[in-house]
mmCIF file of C-alpha atoms in Angstrom:
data_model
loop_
_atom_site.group_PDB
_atom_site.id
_atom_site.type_symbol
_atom_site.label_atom_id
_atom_site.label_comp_id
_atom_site.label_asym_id
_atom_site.label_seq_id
_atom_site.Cartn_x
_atom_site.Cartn_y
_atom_site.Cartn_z
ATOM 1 C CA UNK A 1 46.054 10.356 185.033
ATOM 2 C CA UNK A 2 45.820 10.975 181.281
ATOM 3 C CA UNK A 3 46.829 13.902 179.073
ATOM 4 C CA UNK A 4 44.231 16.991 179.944
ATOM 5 C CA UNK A 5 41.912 18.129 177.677
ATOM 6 C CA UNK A 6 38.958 20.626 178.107
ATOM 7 C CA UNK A 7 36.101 18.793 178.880
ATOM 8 C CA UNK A 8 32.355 19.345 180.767
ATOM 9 C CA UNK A 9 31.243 18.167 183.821
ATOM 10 C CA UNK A 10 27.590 18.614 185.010
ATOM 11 C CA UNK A 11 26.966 18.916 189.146
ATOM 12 C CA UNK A 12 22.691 18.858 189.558
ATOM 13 C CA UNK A 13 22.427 20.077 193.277
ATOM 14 C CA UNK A 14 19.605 17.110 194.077
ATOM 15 C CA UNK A 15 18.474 19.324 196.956
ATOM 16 C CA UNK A 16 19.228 22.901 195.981
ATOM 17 C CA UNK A 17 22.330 22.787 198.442
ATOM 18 C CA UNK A 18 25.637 23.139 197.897
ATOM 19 C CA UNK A 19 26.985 20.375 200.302
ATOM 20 C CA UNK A 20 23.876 18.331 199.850
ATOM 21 C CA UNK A 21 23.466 15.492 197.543
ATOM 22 C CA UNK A 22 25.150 16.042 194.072
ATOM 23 C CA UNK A 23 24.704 14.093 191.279
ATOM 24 C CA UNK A 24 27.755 14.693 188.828
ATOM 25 C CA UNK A 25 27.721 13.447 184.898
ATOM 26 C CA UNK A 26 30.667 14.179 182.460
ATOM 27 C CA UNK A 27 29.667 14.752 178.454
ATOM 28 C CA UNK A 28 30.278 12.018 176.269
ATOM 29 C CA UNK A 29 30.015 9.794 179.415
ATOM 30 C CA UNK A 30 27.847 6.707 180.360
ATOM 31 C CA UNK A 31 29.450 6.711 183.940
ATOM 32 C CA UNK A 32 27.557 8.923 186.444
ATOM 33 C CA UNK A 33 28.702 9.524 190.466
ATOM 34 C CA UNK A 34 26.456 10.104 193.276
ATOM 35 C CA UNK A 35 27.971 12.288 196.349
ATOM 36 C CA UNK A 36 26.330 12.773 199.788
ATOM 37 C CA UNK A 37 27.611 12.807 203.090
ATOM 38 C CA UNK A 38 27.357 10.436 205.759
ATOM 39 C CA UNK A 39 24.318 12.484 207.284
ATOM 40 C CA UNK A 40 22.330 12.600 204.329
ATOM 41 C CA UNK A 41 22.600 9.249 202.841
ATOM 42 C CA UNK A 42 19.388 8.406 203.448
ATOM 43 C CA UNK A 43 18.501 10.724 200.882
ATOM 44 C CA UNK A 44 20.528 8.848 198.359
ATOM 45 C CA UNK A 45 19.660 5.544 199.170
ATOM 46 C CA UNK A 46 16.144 6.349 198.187
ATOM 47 C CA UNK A 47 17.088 7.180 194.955
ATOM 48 C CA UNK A 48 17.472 4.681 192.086
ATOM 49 C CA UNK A 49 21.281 4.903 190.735
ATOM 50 C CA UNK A 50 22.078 3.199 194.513
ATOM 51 C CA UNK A 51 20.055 0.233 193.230
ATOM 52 C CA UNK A 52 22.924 -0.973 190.482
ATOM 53 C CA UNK A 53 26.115 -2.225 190.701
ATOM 54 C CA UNK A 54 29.032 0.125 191.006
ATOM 55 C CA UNK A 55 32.038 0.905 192.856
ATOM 56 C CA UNK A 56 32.748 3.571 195.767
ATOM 57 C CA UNK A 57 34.594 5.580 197.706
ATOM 58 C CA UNK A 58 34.269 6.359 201.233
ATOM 59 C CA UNK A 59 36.386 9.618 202.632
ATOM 60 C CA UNK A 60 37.010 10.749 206.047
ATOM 61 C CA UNK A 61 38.436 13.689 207.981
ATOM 62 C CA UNK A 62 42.578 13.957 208.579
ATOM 63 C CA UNK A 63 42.466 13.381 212.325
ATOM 64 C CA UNK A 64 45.759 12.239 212.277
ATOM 65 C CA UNK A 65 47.400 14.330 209.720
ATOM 66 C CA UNK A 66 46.079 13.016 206.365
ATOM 67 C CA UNK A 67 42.789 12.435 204.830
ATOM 68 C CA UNK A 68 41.648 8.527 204.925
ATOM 69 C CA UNK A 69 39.883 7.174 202.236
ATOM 70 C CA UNK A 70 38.034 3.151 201.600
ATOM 71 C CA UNK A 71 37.464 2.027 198.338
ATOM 72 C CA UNK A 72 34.582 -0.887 197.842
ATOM 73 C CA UNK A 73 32.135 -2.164 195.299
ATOM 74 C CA UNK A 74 29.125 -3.866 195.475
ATOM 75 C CA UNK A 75 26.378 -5.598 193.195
ATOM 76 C CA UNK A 76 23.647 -3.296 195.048
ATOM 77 C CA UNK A 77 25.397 0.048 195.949
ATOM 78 C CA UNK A 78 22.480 0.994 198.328
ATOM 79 C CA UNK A 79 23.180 -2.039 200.573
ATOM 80 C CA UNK A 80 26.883 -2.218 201.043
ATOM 81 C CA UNK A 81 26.468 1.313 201.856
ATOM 82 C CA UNK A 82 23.621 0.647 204.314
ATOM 83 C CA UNK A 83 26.379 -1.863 205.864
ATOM 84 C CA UNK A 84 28.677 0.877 205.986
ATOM 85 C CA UNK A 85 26.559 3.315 208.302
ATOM 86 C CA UNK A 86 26.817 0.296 210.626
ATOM 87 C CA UNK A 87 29.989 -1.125 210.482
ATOM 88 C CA UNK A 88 32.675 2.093 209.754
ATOM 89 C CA UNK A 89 33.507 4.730 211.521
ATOM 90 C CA UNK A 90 35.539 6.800 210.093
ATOM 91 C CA UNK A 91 34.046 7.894 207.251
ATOM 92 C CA UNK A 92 31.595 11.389 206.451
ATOM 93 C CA UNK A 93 31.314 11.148 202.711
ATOM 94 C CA UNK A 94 31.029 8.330 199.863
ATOM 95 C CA UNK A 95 30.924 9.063 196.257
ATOM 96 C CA UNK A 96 29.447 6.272 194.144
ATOM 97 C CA UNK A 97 29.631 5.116 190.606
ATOM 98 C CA UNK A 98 27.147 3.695 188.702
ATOM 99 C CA UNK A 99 26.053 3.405 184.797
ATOM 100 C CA UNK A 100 23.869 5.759 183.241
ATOM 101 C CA UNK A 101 23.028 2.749 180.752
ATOM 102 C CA UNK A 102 23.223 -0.207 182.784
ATOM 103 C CA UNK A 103 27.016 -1.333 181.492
ATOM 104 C CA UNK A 104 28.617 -1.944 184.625
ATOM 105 C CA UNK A 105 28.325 -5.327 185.410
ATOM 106 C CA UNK A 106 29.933 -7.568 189.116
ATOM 107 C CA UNK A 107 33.753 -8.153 186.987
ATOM 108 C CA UNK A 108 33.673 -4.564 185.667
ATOM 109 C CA UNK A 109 33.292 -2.899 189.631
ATOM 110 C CA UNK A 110 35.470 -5.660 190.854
ATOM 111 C CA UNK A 111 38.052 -4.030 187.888
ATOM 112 C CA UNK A 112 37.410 -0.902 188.888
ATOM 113 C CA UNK A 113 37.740 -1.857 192.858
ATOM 114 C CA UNK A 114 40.707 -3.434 192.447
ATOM 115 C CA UNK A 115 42.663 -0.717 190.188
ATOM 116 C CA UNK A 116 41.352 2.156 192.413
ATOM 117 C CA UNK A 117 42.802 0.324 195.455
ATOM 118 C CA UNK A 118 46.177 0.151 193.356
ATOM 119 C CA UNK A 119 46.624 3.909 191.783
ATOM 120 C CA UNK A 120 45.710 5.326 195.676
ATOM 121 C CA UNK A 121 48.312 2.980 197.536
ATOM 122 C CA UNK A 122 50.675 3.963 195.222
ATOM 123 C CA UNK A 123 50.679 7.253 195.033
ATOM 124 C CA UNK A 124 50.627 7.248 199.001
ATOM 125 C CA UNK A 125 49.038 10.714 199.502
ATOM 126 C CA UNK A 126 45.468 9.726 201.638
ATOM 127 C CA UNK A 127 45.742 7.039 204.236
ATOM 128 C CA UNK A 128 44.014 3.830 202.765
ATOM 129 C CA UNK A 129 42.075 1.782 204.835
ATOM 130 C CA UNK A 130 41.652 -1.026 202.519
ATOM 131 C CA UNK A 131 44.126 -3.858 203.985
ATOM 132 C CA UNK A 132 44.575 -6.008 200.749
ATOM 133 C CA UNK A 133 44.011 -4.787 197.126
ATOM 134 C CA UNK A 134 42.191 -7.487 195.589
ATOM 135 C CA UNK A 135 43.186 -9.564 192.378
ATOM 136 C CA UNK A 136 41.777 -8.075 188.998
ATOM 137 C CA UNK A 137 39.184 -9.994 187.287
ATOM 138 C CA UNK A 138 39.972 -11.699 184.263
ATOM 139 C CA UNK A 139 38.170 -9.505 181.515
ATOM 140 C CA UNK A 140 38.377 -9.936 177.658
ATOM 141 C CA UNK A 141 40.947 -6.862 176.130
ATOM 142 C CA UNK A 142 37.969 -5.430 174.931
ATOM 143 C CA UNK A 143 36.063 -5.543 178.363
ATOM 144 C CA UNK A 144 39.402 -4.099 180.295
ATOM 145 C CA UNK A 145 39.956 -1.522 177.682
ATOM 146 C CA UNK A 146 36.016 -0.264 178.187
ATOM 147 C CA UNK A 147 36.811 -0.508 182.372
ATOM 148 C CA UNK A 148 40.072 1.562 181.789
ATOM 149 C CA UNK A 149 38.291 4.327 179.743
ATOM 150 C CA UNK A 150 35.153 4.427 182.066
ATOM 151 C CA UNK A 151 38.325 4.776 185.336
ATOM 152 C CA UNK A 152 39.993 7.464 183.394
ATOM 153 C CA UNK A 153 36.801 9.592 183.251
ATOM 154 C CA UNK A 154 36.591 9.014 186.994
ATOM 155 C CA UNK A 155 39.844 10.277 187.413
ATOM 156 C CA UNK A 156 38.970 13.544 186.067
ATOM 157 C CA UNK A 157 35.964 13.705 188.590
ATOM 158 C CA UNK A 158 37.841 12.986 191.545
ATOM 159 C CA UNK A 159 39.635 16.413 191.840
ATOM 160 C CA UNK A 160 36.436 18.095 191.006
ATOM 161 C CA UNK A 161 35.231 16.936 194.328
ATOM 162 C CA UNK A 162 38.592 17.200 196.438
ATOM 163 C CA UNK A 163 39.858 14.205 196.072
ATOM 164 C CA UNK A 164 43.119 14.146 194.882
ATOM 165 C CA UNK A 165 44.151 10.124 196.001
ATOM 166 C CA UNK A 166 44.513 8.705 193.325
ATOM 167 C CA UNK A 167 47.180 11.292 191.653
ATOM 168 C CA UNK A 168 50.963 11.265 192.466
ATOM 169 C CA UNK A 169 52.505 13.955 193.691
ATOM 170 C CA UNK A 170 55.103 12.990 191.112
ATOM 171 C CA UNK A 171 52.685 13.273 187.922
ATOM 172 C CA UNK A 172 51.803 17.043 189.605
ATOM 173 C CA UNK A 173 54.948 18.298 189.912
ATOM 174 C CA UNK A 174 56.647 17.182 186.828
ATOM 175 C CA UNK A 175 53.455 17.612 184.570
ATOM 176 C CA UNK A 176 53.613 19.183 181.172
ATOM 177 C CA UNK A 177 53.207 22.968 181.254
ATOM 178 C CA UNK A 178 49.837 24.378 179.629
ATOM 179 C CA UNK A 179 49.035 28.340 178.768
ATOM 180 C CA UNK A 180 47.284 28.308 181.665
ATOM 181 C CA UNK A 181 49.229 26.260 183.798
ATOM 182 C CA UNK A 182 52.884 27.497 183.249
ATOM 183 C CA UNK A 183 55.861 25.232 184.090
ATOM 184 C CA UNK A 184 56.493 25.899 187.792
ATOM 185 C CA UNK A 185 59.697 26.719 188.961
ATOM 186 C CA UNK A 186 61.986 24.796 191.421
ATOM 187 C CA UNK A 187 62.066 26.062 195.079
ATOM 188 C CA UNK A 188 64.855 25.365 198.252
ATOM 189 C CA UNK A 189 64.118 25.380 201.498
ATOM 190 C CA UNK A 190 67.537 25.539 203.665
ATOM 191 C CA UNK A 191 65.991 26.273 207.344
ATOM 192 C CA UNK A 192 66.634 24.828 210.858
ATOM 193 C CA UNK A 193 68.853 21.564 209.520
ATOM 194 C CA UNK A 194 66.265 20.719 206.457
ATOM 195 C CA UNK A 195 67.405 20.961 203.110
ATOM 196 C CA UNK A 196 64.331 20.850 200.391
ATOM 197 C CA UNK A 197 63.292 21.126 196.936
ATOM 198 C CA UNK A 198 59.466 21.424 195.587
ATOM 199 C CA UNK A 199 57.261 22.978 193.433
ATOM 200 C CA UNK A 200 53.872 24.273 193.733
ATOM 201 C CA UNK A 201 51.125 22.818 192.192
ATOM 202 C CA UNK A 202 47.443 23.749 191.352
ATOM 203 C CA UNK A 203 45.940 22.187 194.659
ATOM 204 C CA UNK A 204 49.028 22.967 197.195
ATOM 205 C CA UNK A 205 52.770 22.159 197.172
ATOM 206 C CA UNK A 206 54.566 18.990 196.335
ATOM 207 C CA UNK A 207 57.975 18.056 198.710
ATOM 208 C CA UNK A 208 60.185 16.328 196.271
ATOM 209 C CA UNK A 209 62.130 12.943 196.565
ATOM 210 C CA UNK A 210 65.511 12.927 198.216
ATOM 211 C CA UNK A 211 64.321 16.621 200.131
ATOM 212 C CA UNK A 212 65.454 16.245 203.658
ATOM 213 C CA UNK A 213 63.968 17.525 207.395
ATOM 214 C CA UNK A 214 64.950 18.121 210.338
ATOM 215 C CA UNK A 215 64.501 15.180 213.346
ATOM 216 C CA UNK A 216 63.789 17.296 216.417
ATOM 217 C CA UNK A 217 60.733 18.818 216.822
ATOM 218 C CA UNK A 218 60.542 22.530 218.565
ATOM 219 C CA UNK A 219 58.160 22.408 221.833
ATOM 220 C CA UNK A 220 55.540 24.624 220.185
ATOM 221 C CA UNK A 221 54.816 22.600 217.415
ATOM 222 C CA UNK A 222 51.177 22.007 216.617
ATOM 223 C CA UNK A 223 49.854 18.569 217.578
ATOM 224 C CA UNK A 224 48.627 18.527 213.934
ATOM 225 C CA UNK A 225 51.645 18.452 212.539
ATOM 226 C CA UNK A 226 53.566 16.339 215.074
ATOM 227 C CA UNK A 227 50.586 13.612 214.084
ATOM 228 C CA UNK A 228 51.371 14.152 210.118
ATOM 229 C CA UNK A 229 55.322 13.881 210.461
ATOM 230 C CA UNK A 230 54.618 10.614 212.501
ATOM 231 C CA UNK A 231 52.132 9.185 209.810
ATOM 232 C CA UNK A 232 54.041 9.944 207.056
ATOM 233 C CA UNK A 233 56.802 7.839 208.947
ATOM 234 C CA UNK A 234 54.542 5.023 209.405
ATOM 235 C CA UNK A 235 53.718 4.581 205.627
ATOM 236 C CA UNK A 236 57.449 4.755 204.714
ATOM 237 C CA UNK A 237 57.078 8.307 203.068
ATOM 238 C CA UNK A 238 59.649 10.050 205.679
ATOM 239 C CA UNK A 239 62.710 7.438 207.064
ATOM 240 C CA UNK A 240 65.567 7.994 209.063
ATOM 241 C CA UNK A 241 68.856 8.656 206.925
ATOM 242 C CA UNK A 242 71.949 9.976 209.157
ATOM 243 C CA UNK A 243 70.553 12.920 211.250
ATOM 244 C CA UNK A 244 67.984 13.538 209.253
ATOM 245 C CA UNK A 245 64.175 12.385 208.144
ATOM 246 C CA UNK A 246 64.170 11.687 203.816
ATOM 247 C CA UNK A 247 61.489 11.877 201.915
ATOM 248 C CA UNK A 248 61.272 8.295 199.844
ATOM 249 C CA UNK A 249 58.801 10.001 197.182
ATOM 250 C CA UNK A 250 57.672 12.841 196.190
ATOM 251 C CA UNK A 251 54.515 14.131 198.491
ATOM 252 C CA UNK A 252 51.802 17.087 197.943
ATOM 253 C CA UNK A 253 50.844 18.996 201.413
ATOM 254 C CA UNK A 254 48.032 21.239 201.321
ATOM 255 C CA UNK A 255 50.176 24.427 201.445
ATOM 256 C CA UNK A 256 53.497 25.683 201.056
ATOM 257 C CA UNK A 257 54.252 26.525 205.064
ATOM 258 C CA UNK A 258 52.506 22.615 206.070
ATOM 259 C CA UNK A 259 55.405 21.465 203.901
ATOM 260 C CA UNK A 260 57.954 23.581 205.519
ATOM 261 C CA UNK A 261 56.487 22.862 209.205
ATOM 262 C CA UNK A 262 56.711 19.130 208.585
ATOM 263 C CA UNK A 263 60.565 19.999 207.484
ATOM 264 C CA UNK A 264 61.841 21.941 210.093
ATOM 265 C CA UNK A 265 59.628 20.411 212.980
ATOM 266 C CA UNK A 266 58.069 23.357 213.779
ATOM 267 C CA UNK A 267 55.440 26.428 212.549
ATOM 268 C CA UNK A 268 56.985 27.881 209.160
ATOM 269 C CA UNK A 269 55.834 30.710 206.843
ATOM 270 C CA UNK A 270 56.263 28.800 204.248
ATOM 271 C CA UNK A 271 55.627 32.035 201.711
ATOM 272 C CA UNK A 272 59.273 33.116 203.472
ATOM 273 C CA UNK A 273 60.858 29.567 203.657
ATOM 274 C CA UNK A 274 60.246 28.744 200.193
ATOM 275 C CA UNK A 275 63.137 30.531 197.717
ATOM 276 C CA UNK A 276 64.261 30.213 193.971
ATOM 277 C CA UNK A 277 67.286 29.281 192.938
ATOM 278 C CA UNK A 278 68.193 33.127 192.847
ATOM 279 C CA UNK A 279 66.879 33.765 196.306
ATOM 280 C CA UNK A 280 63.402 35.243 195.863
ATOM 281 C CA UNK A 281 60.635 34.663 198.018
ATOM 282 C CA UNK A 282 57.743 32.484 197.166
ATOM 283 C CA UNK A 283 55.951 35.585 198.266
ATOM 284 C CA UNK A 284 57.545 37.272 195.720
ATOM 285 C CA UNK A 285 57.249 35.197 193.295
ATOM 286 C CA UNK A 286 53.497 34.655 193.727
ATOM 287 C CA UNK A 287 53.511 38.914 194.021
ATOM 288 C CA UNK A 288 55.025 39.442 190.567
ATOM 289 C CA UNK A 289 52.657 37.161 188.852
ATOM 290 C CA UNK A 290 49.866 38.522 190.536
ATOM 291 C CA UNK A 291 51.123 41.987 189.075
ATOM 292 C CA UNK A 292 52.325 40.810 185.492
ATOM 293 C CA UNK A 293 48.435 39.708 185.310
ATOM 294 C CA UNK A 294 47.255 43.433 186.245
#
């Protein structure tokens, strides 16, 4: 993602509803993204930004331990999605992009597609359901530079909405500090025959590389988490070393005590599990800054 900056982002609730259909806009943007859920798309399809080209995302629930995601384009967004309601299941939201001035054209979304498809399959933290990430489209350096500035803006939307796919857990953890966003400090977790380090990070806690858990599973862990510990096996983020499960990258759970059930194999406070390097508690930690604030 590039360097932060302050910047302004405009959400018009289209229907006066929170979780109804929002039309977002950034200043000193041409780009402009249309989010609805699966429910209500009929709403958006009457409406004329799904009448250009653009390119899309499609996000679903984590029934199996992580959130899945499918990222298309389309010369009429309004169609492909109309396909879409037919022909996939898993999805219950889409956010789509589209021009405020008519300047995305078939190679630009195929660009945009294609890089999309690349940033979320490597950073590895939503399931993608994409099978193939296709082939950029030859552009001119000045076309590919205007397609990389109009994807950086929509990297700065995406985590406005909760979507946080197309970010490494890597770039989170080891991101400059800000005055608002101190550097954050290294935590252990030594429980149960795992052996961790992370960090916590705006939008939950990031597991680093190398960290390693625990094999067994304890009979009352929750199906939830049994599912996530599998998955994250299956896309090569977790693999067996010795008697032990390694992490192969660094990976962001939603909270500090998901991380430390995945580790151990079992429920975890992870407020408890979570220490410094001088033995305080993440609760404490998060305690004193609460209080150096007051």
């Amino acid at each position: 993602m590039t360097q932060s900056r302050p910047t302004s982002i405009r959400i018009f609730l289209a229907d006066g509803t929170p979780d109804g259909l929002r039309v977002v806009e950034k200043s000193n943007w041409t780009g402009r993204a249309v989010v609805v859920s699966r429910s209500e798309i009929g709403r958006a399809l009457a409406r004329g930004e799904l009448g250009q080209p653009g390119v899309y995302v499609l996000t679903g629930p984590a029934e199996d331990g992580a959130p899945r995601l499918y990222v298309g384009e389309a010369d009429v967004l309004g169609e492909r999605l109309k396909q879409h309601v037919a022909g996939k299941e898993f999805w219950t939201r889409v956010v789509a992009f589209t021009s405020t001035n008519e300047g995305l054209n078939k190679a630009d979304v195929r660009y945009l597609e294609s890089r999309l498809i690349e940033l979320a399959k490597r950073a590895n933290q939503w399931a993608v359901e994409n099978g193939t990430t296709p082939g950029v489209p030859p552009l001119s350096e000045a076309d590919q530079a205007d397609a990389e500035w109009f994807l950086d803006e929509m990297l700065v939307i995406f985590p406005v909405l909760g979507i946080d796919a197309f970010e490494s857990a890597a770039g989170q953890a080891r991101a400059e500090p800000t005055p608002s966003q101190p550097e954050p400090v290294a935590l252990y977790l030594k429980e149960r025959g795992a052996q961790a380090r992370g960090r916590e990070v705006a939008d939950g806690f990031v597991v680093m590389e190398g960290s390693t858990a625990r094999i067994d599973e304890t009979g009352s862990i929750h199906e939830h988490m049994r599912d996530l510990r599998q998955q994250l096996q299956d896309r090569g983020v977790l693999v067996r070393d010795g008697q032990g499960l390694r992490f192969t990258q660094d990976f962001r759970f939603n909270s500090p005590s998901l991380a430390a059930g995945v580790l151990v194999g079992g429920s975890a406070n992870g407020r408890v599990c979570w220490k410094d390097e001088n033995g305080r508690t993440l609760k404490a930690l998060q305690e004193a800054r609460a209080g150096a604030v007051i």
